[in-house]
Amino acid sequence: MADIPHLSPAGKATFKDSEVTKAHELIVPWNGEKVKGFGILGAPLSKSSISHSGAASAPGAIRSAFSSYTTYAIEDNVDLKCTQLHDFGDVNMHVTDLIKSQQRIEDTFYQVFQSQTEMTPIIFGGDHSISSPSIKAFSKARGTVGVIQFDAHHDLRNLIDGGPSNGTPFRNLIESGTLKGENLVQIGIRNFSNSREYHDYGKDHGVSIYTMREVRRRNITDILRESVNRLKEKVDVIYVSVDMDVLDQAFAPGCPAIGPGGMDSETLLEAVHYLGGEKSVRAIDIVEIDPTIDFRNMTSRIAAHVVLQFLNRSHEGEG
Ligand SMILES: N=CN[C@@H](CCC(=O)O)C(=O)O
Ligand SMILES: [Mn+2]
Ligand SMILES: [Mn+2]
C-alpha cells in the first residue's frame, strides 16, 4: 500500500519492534533449492486417531505459535535470528482413505528426504500414526534408524483390531522390519495409560522403556546421554518423536489422551535442547496436538518452543 502510509494488507497491521526478531520470521517458504539446515513438513492427518482428534489442523496452529516468541535464548546467549526454517508445506491427504493418506506421507517425505540429504526435517503432525510412514521414509532415505519417542503410551497396539491408528506406529515399524525394537527408546510412559500385554511386547522386542517415575527420579539428560550413546553404536541416524501427551494434562490440554502424572514442560524442553546438539539426531516430529480443544494455544505454543529449543544448539562448534 505504497501511497497510503498507515494502511497494511489484511492481518498485517501489527506492531513491529525494530530491535526484536520474532520466531515466525525464521520460517521461509522453500525455494526449490537444496537446503543445508532445517526444513518444516506438515502431515495433517487425524482421521486415523482412536479418540476424536482435530490434529489435522496442528501444522498450521504450530506455525502460527512461532509468532509468540523471539529468537533470543537468553539462558544460552544464543540468537537464532540467522537460522532459517525452510517450509516445504503440507502433504495433501486423501479425504476418505487412511491407507492412501499414510502412503502419500511416506512417498512425499521419501522424495524430500532422499533429495535433501543435508536437511534436518521438523515434522508437524497430525496424530501419531504419521510417525510410521515418516520413519519408513526417513529410514529408506537415510539408513538404519534409531528412535527416541516421548510419549505417555507405548503405541505398540496390534494392527488387527483397528488398523494403522495413532496407537500402532511403533508396532507397525517393528513388524515391517523398519525399526528394530532394540533401537527404540520410549520415555515418559505412565500409569493407567497402557496394558501389561503391550508393555511385555515392548520388553520382548528389546525396546528401552523409561517410565515417568524413572524420569522423575533421574536426570533427563542422563537418560538421553545413555540412550543416544547406545543408539549411536548401532544406527546411522536418530529420529525423535514427540507425542505431546507425554506432558501432564496441566501443560498440554490440547491432546486427545490427556492425563495426570506426566512430564512438565521444562523437562521436555531440556530434553529437546540436549538432543538438538547431538549430531546423530537428524529428524524430529511433534504429534497429537488437537488445536480445536486446546486452551489459549498452550499446547501448540509448547510445540513451537520445542522446535526453538531443538535449534538452540545447532550453531555449537561454529566459528
Ligand atoms: N498416540 C497415542 N496413543 C494412545 C491414545 C489413543 C487415543 O485415545 O487417541 C493410545 O494408543 O492409547
Ligand atoms: Mn501418547
Ligand atoms: Mn503416541
GROMACS .gro file of N, CA and C and ligand atoms in nm, residues 128 151-153 155 243 245-246 257 288, ligand 2:
model
   31
  128HIS      N    1  -0.041  -3.955   1.593
  128HIS     CA    2   0.086  -4.027   1.598
  128HIS      C    3   0.100  -4.132   1.487
  151ASP      N    4   0.644  -4.008   2.508
  151ASP     CA    5   0.502  -4.048   2.499
  151ASP      C    6   0.454  -4.103   2.633
  152ALA      N    7   0.327  -4.079   2.661
  152ALA     CA    8   0.265  -4.147   2.776
  152ALA      C    9   0.234  -4.293   2.742
  153HIS      N   10   0.229  -4.321   2.611
  153HIS     CA   11   0.180  -4.451   2.563
  153HIS      C   12   0.289  -4.525   2.484
  155ASP      N   13   0.222  -4.710   2.218
  155ASP     CA   14   0.187  -4.709   2.075
  155ASP      C   15   0.236  -4.836   2.005
  243ASP      N   16   0.537  -3.714   2.111
  243ASP     CA   17   0.391  -3.715   2.129
  243ASP      C   18   0.364  -3.620   2.245
  245ASP      N   19   0.133  -3.570   2.432
  245ASP     CA   20   0.065  -3.617   2.553
  245ASP      C   21   0.161  -3.677   2.655
  246VAL      N   22   0.290  -3.677   2.625
  246VAL     CA   23   0.389  -3.712   2.728
  246VAL      C   24   0.383  -3.611   2.842
  257ALA      N   25  -0.552  -3.757   2.441
  257ALA     CA   26  -0.534  -3.853   2.551
  257ALA      C   27  -0.459  -3.787   2.667
  288GLU      N   28   0.005  -3.528   1.784
  288GLU     CA   29  -0.107  -3.545   1.880
  288GLU      C   30  -0.161  -3.415   1.938
  321MN      MN   31   0.052  -4.074   2.358
   0.00000   0.00000   0.00000
